[in-house]
CSV table of C-alpha atoms in Angstrom, one decimal:
chain,number,residue,atom,x,y,z
A,1,MET,CA,0.0,0.0,0.0
A,2,GLU,CA,1.2,3.5,-0.9
A,3,LYS,CA,2.6,5.5,2.0
A,4,MET,CA,2.5,9.3,2.6
A,5,ASP,CA,5.2,11.0,4.6
A,6,ARG,CA,4.3,12.6,7.9
A,7,LYS,CA,4.8,16.2,6.8
A,8,LYS,CA,2.3,15.8,3.9
A,9,LEU,CA,-0.1,14.0,6.2
A,10,LEU,CA,0.1,16.9,8.7
A,11,LEU,CA,-0.5,19.5,6.0
A,12,VAL,CA,-3.7,17.6,4.9
A,13,SER,CA,-4.8,17.3,8.5
A,14,LEU,CA,-4.3,21.1,9.1
A,15,MET,CA,-6.3,21.7,5.9
A,16,ILE,CA,-9.2,19.6,7.3
A,17,PHE,CA,-9.0,21.3,10.7
A,18,SER,CA,-9.3,24.8,9.1
A,19,MET,CA,-12.2,23.7,6.9
A,20,PHE,CA,-14.1,22.5,10.0
A,21,PHE,CA,-13.2,25.4,12.3
A,22,GLY,CA,-15.5,28.3,11.6
A,23,ALA,CA,-16.9,31.1,13.7
A,24,GLY,CA,-19.5,28.8,15.3
A,25,ASN,CA,-16.7,26.6,16.6
A,26,LEU,CA,-15.2,29.7,18.3
A,27,ILE,CA,-18.4,30.6,20.0
A,28,PHE,CA,-19.7,27.3,21.5
A,29,PRO,CA,-16.7,26.2,23.7
A,30,PRO,CA,-16.3,29.5,25.6
A,31,GLN,CA,-20.0,29.6,26.4
A,32,LEU,CA,-19.9,25.9,27.5
A,33,GLY,CA,-16.9,26.7,29.7
A,34,GLN,CA,-18.6,29.7,31.3
A,35,LEU,CA,-21.8,27.9,32.1
A,36,SER,CA,-20.3,24.6,33.1
A,37,GLY,CA,-17.7,26.0,35.5
A,38,THR,CA,-16.3,23.2,37.7
A,39,ASN,CA,-18.1,20.7,35.5
A,40,MET,CA,-16.2,21.8,32.5
A,41,ILE,CA,-14.3,18.6,31.9
A,42,VAL,CA,-17.4,16.5,31.9
A,43,ALA,CA,-19.4,18.9,29.7
A,44,LEU,CA,-16.4,19.2,27.4
A,45,GLY,CA,-16.3,15.4,27.1
A,46,GLY,CA,-19.9,15.4,25.9
A,47,PHE,CA,-19.2,18.3,23.5
A,48,LEU,CA,-16.2,16.5,22.0
A,49,ILE,CA,-18.2,13.3,21.3
A,50,SER,CA,-20.6,15.2,19.0
A,51,ALA,CA,-18.5,18.1,17.8
A,52,VAL,CA,-15.4,16.0,17.0
A,53,GLY,CA,-16.5,12.4,17.1
A,54,LEU,CA,-19.3,12.8,14.6
A,55,PRO,CA,-17.3,14.8,12.0
A,56,VAL,CA,-14.4,12.3,12.2
A,57,LEU,CA,-16.9,9.4,11.8
A,58,ALA,CA,-18.3,11.2,8.8
A,59,ILE,CA,-14.9,11.3,7.2
A,60,VAL,CA,-14.3,7.6,7.9
A,61,VAL,CA,-17.7,6.4,6.5
A,62,VAL,CA,-17.5,8.6,3.4
A,63,ALA,CA,-13.9,7.4,2.7
A,64,LYS,CA,-14.8,3.7,3.1
A,65,ALA,CA,-18.0,4.1,1.1
A,66,GLY,CA,-16.2,5.9,-1.8
A,67,GLY,CA,-18.2,9.1,-1.5
A,68,LEU,CA,-21.4,10.6,-0.1
A,69,HIS,CA,-23.4,9.8,-3.2
A,70,ILE,CA,-22.5,6.1,-3.1
A,71,LEU,CA,-23.1,6.0,0.6
A,72,ALA,CA,-26.6,7.6,0.2
A,73,SER,CA,-27.3,5.1,-2.6
A,74,ARG,CA,-27.6,2.4,0.0
A,75,VAL,CA,-31.0,3.9,0.8
A,76,HIS,CA,-32.1,4.3,-2.9
A,77,GLY,CA,-30.6,5.8,-6.1
A,78,LYS,CA,-33.1,8.6,-6.3
A,79,PHE,CA,-32.7,9.4,-2.6
A,80,ALA,CA,-28.9,9.6,-3.2
A,81,PHE,CA,-29.2,12.2,-5.9
A,82,ALA,CA,-31.7,14.4,-4.0
A,83,PHE,CA,-30.0,14.1,-0.6
A,84,THR,CA,-26.5,14.7,-1.9
A,85,VAL,CA,-27.6,17.8,-3.9
A,86,LEU,CA,-29.5,19.1,-0.9
A,87,ILE,CA,-26.5,18.6,1.4
A,88,TYR,CA,-24.2,20.5,-0.9
A,89,LEU,CA,-26.7,23.3,-1.5
A,90,SER,CA,-27.7,23.8,2.1
A,91,ILE,CA,-24.2,23.7,3.7
A,92,GLY,CA,-22.8,25.6,0.7
A,93,PRO,CA,-24.1,28.6,-1.3
A,94,PHE,CA,-27.6,28.8,0.1
A,95,LEU,CA,-26.9,28.8,3.8
A,96,GLY,CA,-23.5,27.6,5.1
A,97,ILE,CA,-21.2,29.9,3.1
A,98,PRO,CA,-23.2,33.1,3.4
A,99,ARG,CA,-23.7,32.5,7.1
A,100,ALA,CA,-20.0,32.1,7.6
A,101,ALA,CA,-19.3,35.5,5.9
A,102,SER,CA,-22.1,37.3,7.7
A,103,LEU,CA,-21.1,35.8,11.1
A,104,ALA,CA,-17.5,36.8,10.6
A,105,PHE,CA,-18.6,40.4,10.0
A,106,GLU,CA,-21.1,40.5,12.8
A,107,MET,CA,-18.7,39.0,15.4
A,108,GLY,CA,-15.3,40.2,14.2
A,109,ILE,CA,-16.0,43.6,12.6
A,110,SER,CA,-19.4,45.1,13.4
A,111,PRO,CA,-19.0,45.5,17.2
A,112,PHE,CA,-15.9,47.7,16.7
A,113,MET,CA,-17.1,50.0,14.0
A,114,PRO,CA,-18.0,53.7,14.7
A,115,SER,CA,-21.6,54.4,15.7
A,116,SER,CA,-22.0,56.5,12.6
A,117,PHE,CA,-22.2,53.3,10.5
A,118,ALA,CA,-25.0,51.9,12.5
A,119,GLY,CA,-27.8,50.7,10.2
A,120,SER,CA,-25.8,51.0,7.1
A,121,ARG,CA,-25.5,48.0,4.7
A,122,LEU,CA,-22.3,49.4,3.1
A,123,PRO,CA,-19.8,48.0,5.6
A,124,LEU,CA,-21.2,44.5,5.2
A,125,PHE,CA,-21.2,44.8,1.4
A,126,ILE,CA,-17.6,46.0,1.3
A,127,TYR,CA,-16.5,43.3,3.8
A,128,THR,CA,-18.2,40.5,1.8
A,129,LEU,CA,-16.7,41.7,-1.4
A,130,VAL,CA,-13.2,41.5,0.1
A,131,PHE,CA,-14.0,38.2,2.0
A,132,PHE,CA,-15.3,36.4,-1.1
A,133,GLY,CA,-12.7,38.0,-3.4
A,134,ILE,CA,-10.0,36.3,-1.3
A,135,ALA,CA,-12.1,33.1,-1.1
A,136,PHE,CA,-12.5,33.1,-4.9
A,137,TRP,CA,-8.8,33.5,-5.4
A,138,LEU,CA,-8.0,30.6,-3.1
A,139,CYS,CA,-10.6,28.3,-4.7
A,140,MET,CA,-9.4,28.9,-8.3
A,141,THR,CA,-6.2,26.9,-7.5
A,142,PRO,CA,-7.5,23.9,-5.5
A,143,THR,CA,-4.1,22.2,-6.0
A,144,LYS,CA,-2.5,24.7,-3.7
A,145,LEU,CA,-5.1,24.5,-0.9
A,146,VAL,CA,-3.1,22.0,1.2
A,147,SER,CA,0.0,24.2,1.0
A,148,ARG,CA,-1.9,27.5,1.7
A,149,PHE,CA,-4.0,26.1,4.4
A,150,GLY,CA,-1.4,23.8,6.0
A,151,LYS,CA,1.5,26.3,5.8
A,152,ILE,CA,-0.1,29.7,6.2
A,153,LEU,CA,-3.8,30.1,7.1
A,154,THR,CA,-4.2,27.3,9.6
A,155,PRO,CA,-1.0,28.0,11.5
A,156,SER,CA,-1.9,31.7,11.6
A,157,LEU,CA,-5.3,30.9,13.1
A,158,LEU,CA,-3.8,28.5,15.6
A,159,ILE,CA,-1.1,30.9,16.7
A,160,LEU,CA,-3.7,33.6,17.3
A,161,ILE,CA,-5.9,31.4,19.5
A,162,ILE,CA,-2.9,29.8,21.4
A,163,SER,CA,-1.6,33.3,22.0
A,164,VAL,CA,-4.8,34.3,23.8
A,165,PHE,CA,-4.7,31.1,25.8
A,166,VAL,CA,-1.0,31.5,26.8
A,167,CYS,CA,-1.5,35.1,27.8
A,168,SER,CA,-4.4,34.1,30.0
A,169,LEU,CA,-2.0,31.9,32.0
A,170,PHE,CA,0.4,34.8,32.6
A,171,LYS,CA,-2.4,37.3,33.3
A,172,PRO,CA,-5.0,35.2,35.1
A,173,ILE,CA,-8.6,36.1,34.4
A,174,GLY,CA,-10.4,34.4,37.2
A,175,ALA,CA,-11.2,31.0,38.6
A,176,PHE,CA,-13.8,28.2,37.9
A,177,SER,CA,-17.2,28.8,39.4
A,178,SER,CA,-20.3,26.8,40.1
A,179,PRO,CA,-22.1,25.3,37.1
A,180,ILE,CA,-25.5,26.7,35.9
A,181,GLY,CA,-28.7,25.1,34.7
A,182,ASP,CA,-28.4,21.9,32.8
A,183,TYR,CA,-24.7,21.9,33.2
A,184,ALA,CA,-25.2,21.4,36.9
A,185,GLN,CA,-27.7,18.5,36.5
A,186,SER,CA,-26.5,16.7,33.4
A,187,PRO,CA,-23.2,18.2,32.1
A,188,LEU,CA,-22.4,15.3,29.8
A,189,LEU,CA,-25.7,15.4,27.9
A,190,LYS,CA,-25.8,19.2,27.8
A,191,GLY,CA,-22.3,19.3,26.4
A,192,PHE,CA,-23.2,16.6,23.8
A,193,LEU,CA,-26.2,18.7,22.7
A,194,GLU,CA,-24.1,21.8,22.3
A,195,GLY,CA,-21.6,20.0,20.2
A,196,TYR,CA,-24.5,18.5,18.2
A,197,MET,CA,-25.5,22.0,17.3
A,198,THR,CA,-22.2,22.8,15.6
A,199,MET,CA,-23.5,20.5,12.8
A,200,ASP,CA,-20.0,19.8,11.5
A,201,ALA,CA,-20.9,16.3,10.5
A,202,ILE,CA,-22.8,17.7,7.5
A,203,ALA,CA,-19.7,19.7,6.5
A,204,ALA,CA,-17.6,16.5,6.9
A,205,LEU,CA,-19.8,14.7,4.4
A,206,ASN,CA,-19.0,17.5,1.9
A,207,PHE,CA,-15.3,17.7,2.6
A,208,GLY,CA,-14.7,14.1,1.6
A,209,ILE,CA,-14.3,15.0,-2.0
A,210,VAL,CA,-11.7,17.7,-1.2
A,211,ILE,CA,-9.7,15.4,1.0
A,212,THR,CA,-9.6,12.7,-1.8
A,213,VAL,CA,-8.5,15.3,-4.4
A,214,ALA,CA,-5.8,16.6,-2.1
A,215,LEU,CA,-4.4,13.1,-1.4
A,216,LYS,CA,-4.4,12.2,-5.1
A,217,GLN,CA,-2.4,15.4,-5.8
A,218,MET,CA,0.1,14.2,-3.3
A,219,GLY,CA,0.6,11.0,-5.2
A,220,ILE,CA,-1.8,8.7,-3.4
A,221,LYS,CA,-3.7,6.7,-6.0
A,222,GLU,CA,-4.6,3.3,-4.6
A,223,GLU,CA,-8.1,3.0,-3.1
A,224,LYS,CA,-6.9,1.5,0.2
A,225,ALA,CA,-4.2,4.1,0.6
A,226,LEU,CA,-6.8,6.9,0.0
A,227,ILE,CA,-9.1,5.5,2.6
A,228,SER,CA,-6.3,4.9,5.1
A,229,ASN,CA,-4.8,8.4,4.7
A,230,SER,CA,-8.3,10.1,4.8
A,231,ILE,CA,-9.0,8.4,8.1
A,232,LYS,CA,-5.6,9.3,9.5
A,233,SER,CA,-5.7,12.9,8.5
A,234,GLY,CA,-9.3,13.2,9.8
A,235,ALA,CA,-8.2,11.8,13.2
A,236,ILE,CA,-5.3,14.2,13.4
A,237,ALA,CA,-7.5,17.1,12.5
A,238,GLY,CA,-9.9,15.9,15.3
A,239,LEU,CA,-7.0,16.0,17.8
A,240,PHE,CA,-6.3,19.6,16.9
A,241,LEU,CA,-9.9,20.4,17.4
A,242,ILE,CA,-9.9,18.8,20.8
A,243,ILE,CA,-6.9,20.9,21.9
A,244,ILE,CA,-8.3,24.1,20.7
A,245,TYR,CA,-11.8,23.4,22.1
A,246,GLY,CA,-10.2,22.7,25.4
A,247,MET,CA,-8.4,26.1,25.4
A,248,LEU,CA,-11.5,28.0,24.4
A,249,ALA,CA,-13.6,26.2,27.1
A,250,TYR,CA,-11.0,27.1,29.7
A,251,LEU,CA,-11.1,30.8,28.7
A,252,GLY,CA,-14.8,30.7,29.1
A,253,ALA,CA,-14.7,28.9,32.5
A,254,VAL,CA,-12.3,31.4,34.1
A,255,SER,CA,-14.2,34.4,32.7
A,256,LYS,CA,-17.4,34.2,34.6
A,257,VAL,CA,-16.1,35.5,38.0
A,258,ARG,CA,-14.7,38.6,36.3
A,259,PHE,CA,-17.2,39.4,33.6
A,260,GLY,CA,-20.4,37.6,34.7
A,261,ILE,CA,-22.6,35.6,32.4
A,262,THR,CA,-22.7,36.8,28.8
A,263,GLU,CA,-25.3,36.2,26.1
A,264,ASN,CA,-23.0,34.1,23.9
A,265,GLY,CA,-19.5,32.9,23.4
A,266,ALA,CA,-18.6,35.8,21.1
A,267,GLN,CA,-19.1,38.3,23.9
A,268,THR,CA,-17.2,36.0,26.2
A,269,LEU,CA,-14.2,36.0,23.8
A,270,THR,CA,-14.5,39.7,23.3
A,271,ASN,CA,-14.3,40.4,27.1
A,272,VAL,CA,-11.3,38.0,27.5
A,273,VAL,CA,-9.4,39.5,24.5
A,274,PHE,CA,-10.0,43.1,25.6
A,275,TYR,CA,-8.9,42.2,29.2
A,276,LEU,CA,-5.7,40.7,28.0
A,277,PHE,CA,-4.8,43.1,25.1
A,278,GLY,CA,-6.9,46.2,25.6
A,279,HIS,CA,-8.7,47.8,22.8
A,280,LYS,CA,-6.0,46.7,20.4
A,281,GLY,CA,-7.5,43.2,20.9
A,282,SER,CA,-10.3,44.2,18.5
A,283,VAL,CA,-7.9,43.7,15.6
A,284,LEU,CA,-6.9,40.3,17.0
A,285,LEU,CA,-10.5,39.2,17.4
A,286,GLY,CA,-11.4,40.4,13.9
A,287,LEU,CA,-8.5,38.4,12.5
A,288,ILE,CA,-9.5,35.2,14.4
A,289,PHE,CA,-13.1,35.3,13.3
A,290,SER,CA,-12.3,36.3,9.7
A,291,LEU,CA,-9.7,33.6,9.3
A,292,ALA,CA,-11.9,30.9,10.9
A,293,CYS,CA,-14.8,31.8,8.6
A,294,LEU,CA,-12.6,32.2,5.5
A,295,THR,CA,-11.0,28.8,5.7
A,296,THR,CA,-14.4,27.1,6.2
A,297,SER,CA,-15.9,29.0,3.3
A,298,VAL,CA,-13.1,28.1,1.0
A,299,GLY,CA,-13.5,24.5,1.9
A,300,LEU,CA,-17.2,24.6,1.2
A,301,LEU,CA,-16.9,26.5,-2.1
A,302,THR,CA,-14.2,24.1,-3.3
A,303,SER,CA,-16.1,20.9,-2.3
A,304,CYS,CA,-19.4,22.2,-3.8
A,305,SER,CA,-17.7,23.3,-7.0
A,306,GLN,CA,-15.9,20.0,-7.4
A,307,TYR,CA,-19.1,18.1,-6.8
A,308,PHE,CA,-21.3,20.1,-9.3
A,309,SER,CA,-18.6,20.1,-11.9
A,310,ARG,CA,-18.7,16.2,-11.8
A,311,LEU,CA,-22.4,16.1,-11.7
A,312,MET,CA,-22.6,18.5,-14.7
A,313,PRO,CA,-19.3,18.1,-16.6
A,314,LYS,CA,-20.3,20.7,-19.3
A,315,VAL,CA,-19.9,23.4,-16.6
A,316,SER,CA,-16.3,23.7,-15.5
A,317,TYR,CA,-15.0,23.8,-12.0
A,318,ARG,CA,-13.9,27.4,-12.4
A,319,ALA,CA,-17.3,28.4,-13.7
A,320,TRP,CA,-18.9,26.8,-10.6
A,321,VAL,CA,-16.5,28.6,-8.3
A,322,THR,CA,-17.6,31.9,-9.9
A,323,ILE,CA,-21.3,31.0,-9.8
A,324,LEU,CA,-21.2,29.9,-6.1
A,325,THR,CA,-19.0,32.8,-5.0
A,326,VAL,CA,-21.3,35.4,-6.6
A,327,SER,CA,-24.5,33.7,-5.2
A,328,SER,CA,-22.9,33.4,-1.7
A,329,THR,CA,-22.0,37.1,-1.8
A,330,VAL,CA,-25.6,38.0,-2.6
A,331,PHE,CA,-27.1,35.8,0.1
A,332,ALA,CA,-24.5,37.0,2.7
A,333,ASN,CA,-25.8,40.6,2.3
A,334,VAL,CA,-29.3,39.5,3.2
A,335,GLY,CA,-28.0,39.7,6.8
A,336,LEU,CA,-27.2,37.2,9.5
A,337,THR,CA,-30.6,37.3,11.1
A,338,ASN,CA,-32.5,36.5,7.9
A,339,ILE,CA,-30.0,33.8,7.0
A,340,LEU,CA,-30.5,32.1,10.4
A,341,LYS,CA,-34.3,32.1,9.9
A,342,PHE,CA,-33.9,29.6,7.1
A,343,SER,CA,-30.6,27.9,8.0
A,344,VAL,CA,-31.8,26.5,11.3
A,345,PRO,CA,-34.9,24.8,10.0
A,346,ALA,CA,-33.1,23.5,7.0
A,347,LEU,CA,-30.3,22.0,9.0
A,348,THR,CA,-32.9,20.7,11.5
A,349,ALA,CA,-34.4,18.6,8.7
A,350,ILE,CA,-31.1,17.4,7.2
A,351,TYR,CA,-28.8,16.8,10.1
A,352,PRO,CA,-30.6,13.8,11.7
A,353,MET,CA,-30.7,12.1,8.3
A,354,ALA,CA,-27.0,12.6,7.9
A,355,ILE,CA,-26.2,11.3,11.4
A,356,VAL,CA,-28.4,8.2,10.9
A,357,LEU,CA,-26.8,7.5,7.5
A,358,MET,CA,-23.4,7.6,9.1
A,359,ILE,CA,-24.3,5.3,12.0
A,360,LEU,CA,-25.9,2.8,9.6
A,361,ALA,CA,-22.8,2.8,7.5
A,362,PHE,CA,-20.6,2.3,10.5
A,363,ALA,CA,-22.9,-0.7,11.5
A,364,ASP,CA,-23.1,-2.0,8.0
A,365,ASP,CA,-21.3,-5.3,8.8
A,366,PHE,CA,-23.7,-5.9,11.7
A,367,ILE,CA,-26.8,-5.4,9.7
A,368,LYS,CA,-25.2,-7.4,6.8
A,369,GLY,CA,-26.0,-4.9,4.1
A,370,ASN,CA,-29.8,-5.0,4.8
A,371,THR,CA,-31.1,-2.4,2.4
A,372,TYR,CA,-34.4,-2.4,4.1
A,373,VAL,CA,-32.8,-1.2,7.3
A,374,TYR,CA,-31.4,1.8,5.4
A,375,LEU,CA,-34.7,2.6,3.8
A,376,PHE,CA,-37.0,2.1,6.8
A,377,THR,CA,-34.7,3.9,9.2
A,378,MET,CA,-34.3,6.9,6.8
A,379,VAL,CA,-38.0,7.2,6.2
A,380,CYS,CA,-38.8,7.3,10.0
A,381,THR,CA,-36.0,9.7,10.7
A,382,SER,CA,-36.9,12.1,7.8
A,383,PHE,CA,-40.6,12.1,8.8
A,384,VAL,CA,-39.8,13.4,12.2
A,385,SER,CA,-36.9,15.8,11.2
A,386,ILE,CA,-38.9,17.4,8.4
A,387,LEU,CA,-42.0,17.9,10.6
A,388,ASP,CA,-39.6,19.4,13.3
A,389,ALA,CA,-38.2,21.8,10.7
A,390,LEU,CA,-41.7,22.8,9.5
A,391,SER,CA,-42.7,23.5,13.1
A,392,GLN,CA,-40.0,26.2,13.2
A,393,PHE,CA,-41.9,28.1,10.5
A,394,GLY,CA,-45.0,28.2,12.7
A,395,LEU,CA,-46.7,25.0,11.8
A,396,LYS,CA,-47.7,23.0,14.9
A,397,PHE,CA,-47.5,19.2,15.1
A,398,GLY,CA,-48.5,18.3,18.7
A,399,MET,CA,-47.6,14.6,18.3
A,400,LEU,CA,-43.9,15.5,18.2
A,401,ASN,CA,-44.1,16.5,21.9
A,402,TYR,CA,-44.8,12.9,22.8
A,403,LEU,CA,-41.5,11.7,21.4
A,404,PRO,CA,-38.7,11.0,23.9
A,405,LEU,CA,-35.9,13.6,23.9
A,406,TYR,CA,-37.9,15.9,21.5
A,407,SER,CA,-37.4,18.8,23.9
A,408,LYS,CA,-33.7,18.3,23.6
A,409,GLY,CA,-33.7,18.4,19.8
A,410,LEU,CA,-33.2,14.6,19.6
A,411,GLY,CA,-36.8,13.5,18.9
A,412,TRP,CA,-35.7,11.5,15.9
A,413,ILE,CA,-33.7,8.9,17.8
A,414,VAL,CA,-36.6,6.6,18.9
A,415,PRO,CA,-38.2,6.7,15.4
A,416,ALA,CA,-34.9,5.9,13.9
A,417,LEU,CA,-34.5,2.9,16.1
A,418,VAL,CA,-38.1,1.8,15.3
A,419,GLY,CA,-37.3,2.1,11.6
A,420,ALA,CA,-34.1,0.0,12.0
A,421,LEU,CA,-36.1,-2.8,13.8
A,422,MET,CA,-38.7,-2.7,11.1
A,423,GLY,CA,-36.1,-3.0,8.4
A,424,ILE,CA,-34.5,-6.0,10.2
A,425,GLY,CA,-37.8,-7.7,10.6
A,426,TYR,CA,-39.0,-7.1,7.1
A,427,GLY,CA,-35.6,-8.2,5.7
A,428,ALA,CA,-35.9,-11.4,7.8
A,429,LEU,CA,-39.4,-12.1,6.4
A,430,LYS,CA,-38.1,-11.6,2.8
A,431,GLY,CA,-35.4,-14.0,3.6
A,432,LYS,CA,-32.9,-13.2,0.9
A,433,THR,CA,-29.4,-11.9,0.4
A,434,PHE,CA,-29.3,-8.1,0.1
A,435,GLU,CA,-27.7,-6.2,-2.7
A,436,ARG,CA,-26.7,-2.5,-2.7
A,437,ASN,CA,-29.1,-0.1,-4.3
A,438,LYS,CA,-27.2,1.3,-7.3
A,439,PRO,CA,-26.8,5.1,-7.9
A,440,LEU,CA,-28.8,6.5,-10.8
A,441,LYS,CA,-26.7,6.0,-14.0
A,442,SER,CA,-27.1,9.6,-15.1
A,443,ASN,CA,-25.8,10.9,-11.9
A,444,LYS,CA,-22.7,8.9,-11.2
A,445,VAL,CA,-20.3,11.1,-9.1
A,446,SER,CA,-17.7,10.1,-6.7
A,447,ALA,CA,-18.8,12.2,-3.8
C-alpha cells in the first residue's frame, strides 16, 4: 500500500481542521466553559463526542463508502441524488457559506465600527466583497489548498488562538465557578447537545471530495491508501480540534467570575481578549473570526464546485466557483438574522438524516447490508426531522411533543430505532441476500 510521509499528512490534517473550524466553533466552547464551570471537563467530554467524534466518523464512513453519493445510494438511487444535492446546496451557497461570511462580519468587525455606521449596509457589502474575493482567489487553484491552508492560514489561526490562551496563563482572568442550569444536573448530555448544534458532521460529508482530491495530488492513487490516509488525516484534525476546544472552554470557564454571564460565546471571547490586550484586541479578534470563517468558506466553495462540476461536466470547476461565489456574496448581504431564519430549520431537517446514514454505514457489517434497514430507518427519521423543521416556521405538530428527547432536539432517535427494527424484521421475512441499491446511471459522481 502506498505511504505518505508525515509532513504531507500533517498538512492535509491542518487543511481539514481549518475547513471545520468556523466562527460557530469559536463561540460554542467559551459559552460551554462559562456555564459549566467546575463541571467543564465532563461537559467538554460530551461536546467532543458530538463536535469532534461525529465529523471524524463522517470522514471515515464517506472514505470507506467511496463518496457521499455512493453512501446515500444504500437507501435508494433517487434518494442519493436528491439528498446529496440538498446537502451541498444547504451547507454551501444557500446557507452555510453566506452564514460564515455574515457571522465573521457580525462578530469580528461590526462591534468595533464607529456608531455613525449603525444601520448602514455598506460595511457588510464591502466586507463580503473582500472576503469572497480572497475566497474566490484561493478556490481557483485547489491544488494549492493543502499548501496554503497547511503552511499559512491554519498555522496563523492556531497561533492567534494559542496566544490568547497562553496570555491568560500569565495574566490570570479568574477561577472556575459553580455550574449553571443543565450543566449542573447533566453536564455530559448538555455538552453533547451543544456539540451536536455545531452540525459539523454535514460539513464533513461535503469535505470528503476535497480530501480525496488533495491526497491524489500528493501521489496517493490506490483506493486502500486513499481510505487509510483520509482516516488518519481526519483523526489528526480531530486531535487539533480537541486541543483548541479545550483552550476555548478554559477561557470561558475562568471568565465568569470577572465578567459575569454573557449572552453568547462571542461576547465572552471579546471580554477576554479586551482584558488581555486592551482595545487593540479588537484587531486580534477580527482576524481570528475572519480567518476561521474564510477557511471554512473556501473548503465549502471548493467541495461544492468540485461536486457540481462532476455532476454536470459541461460546466467547468472554475465556472462553478464563480457562480457559487457570486451567489454566496448576494445571500450574505441579506444579513445574518435573515439567513438564520432559514438555515436553522433547513439544518434541522437534514442533520438527523446525515447522522443516521453515518451510523448505519458504521454498523453495515452488523446489519449485513440489509437495504431495508437503510430505507425504513431513513423514512422514519426524515418524517420526524422534516416535521420538526416545519414547526419552526409556525406549523404545529402536537404529536412531536410525545417523542422521547424531543425537547432536547433529539426526537428523531426513537423513530430511527423503530425504523431499524422494522427493516431488520422485514428483511428477515423476505429471507434473501441483500444487494446494494445502485446510484442513478445519469448521476454517477464520486462524492
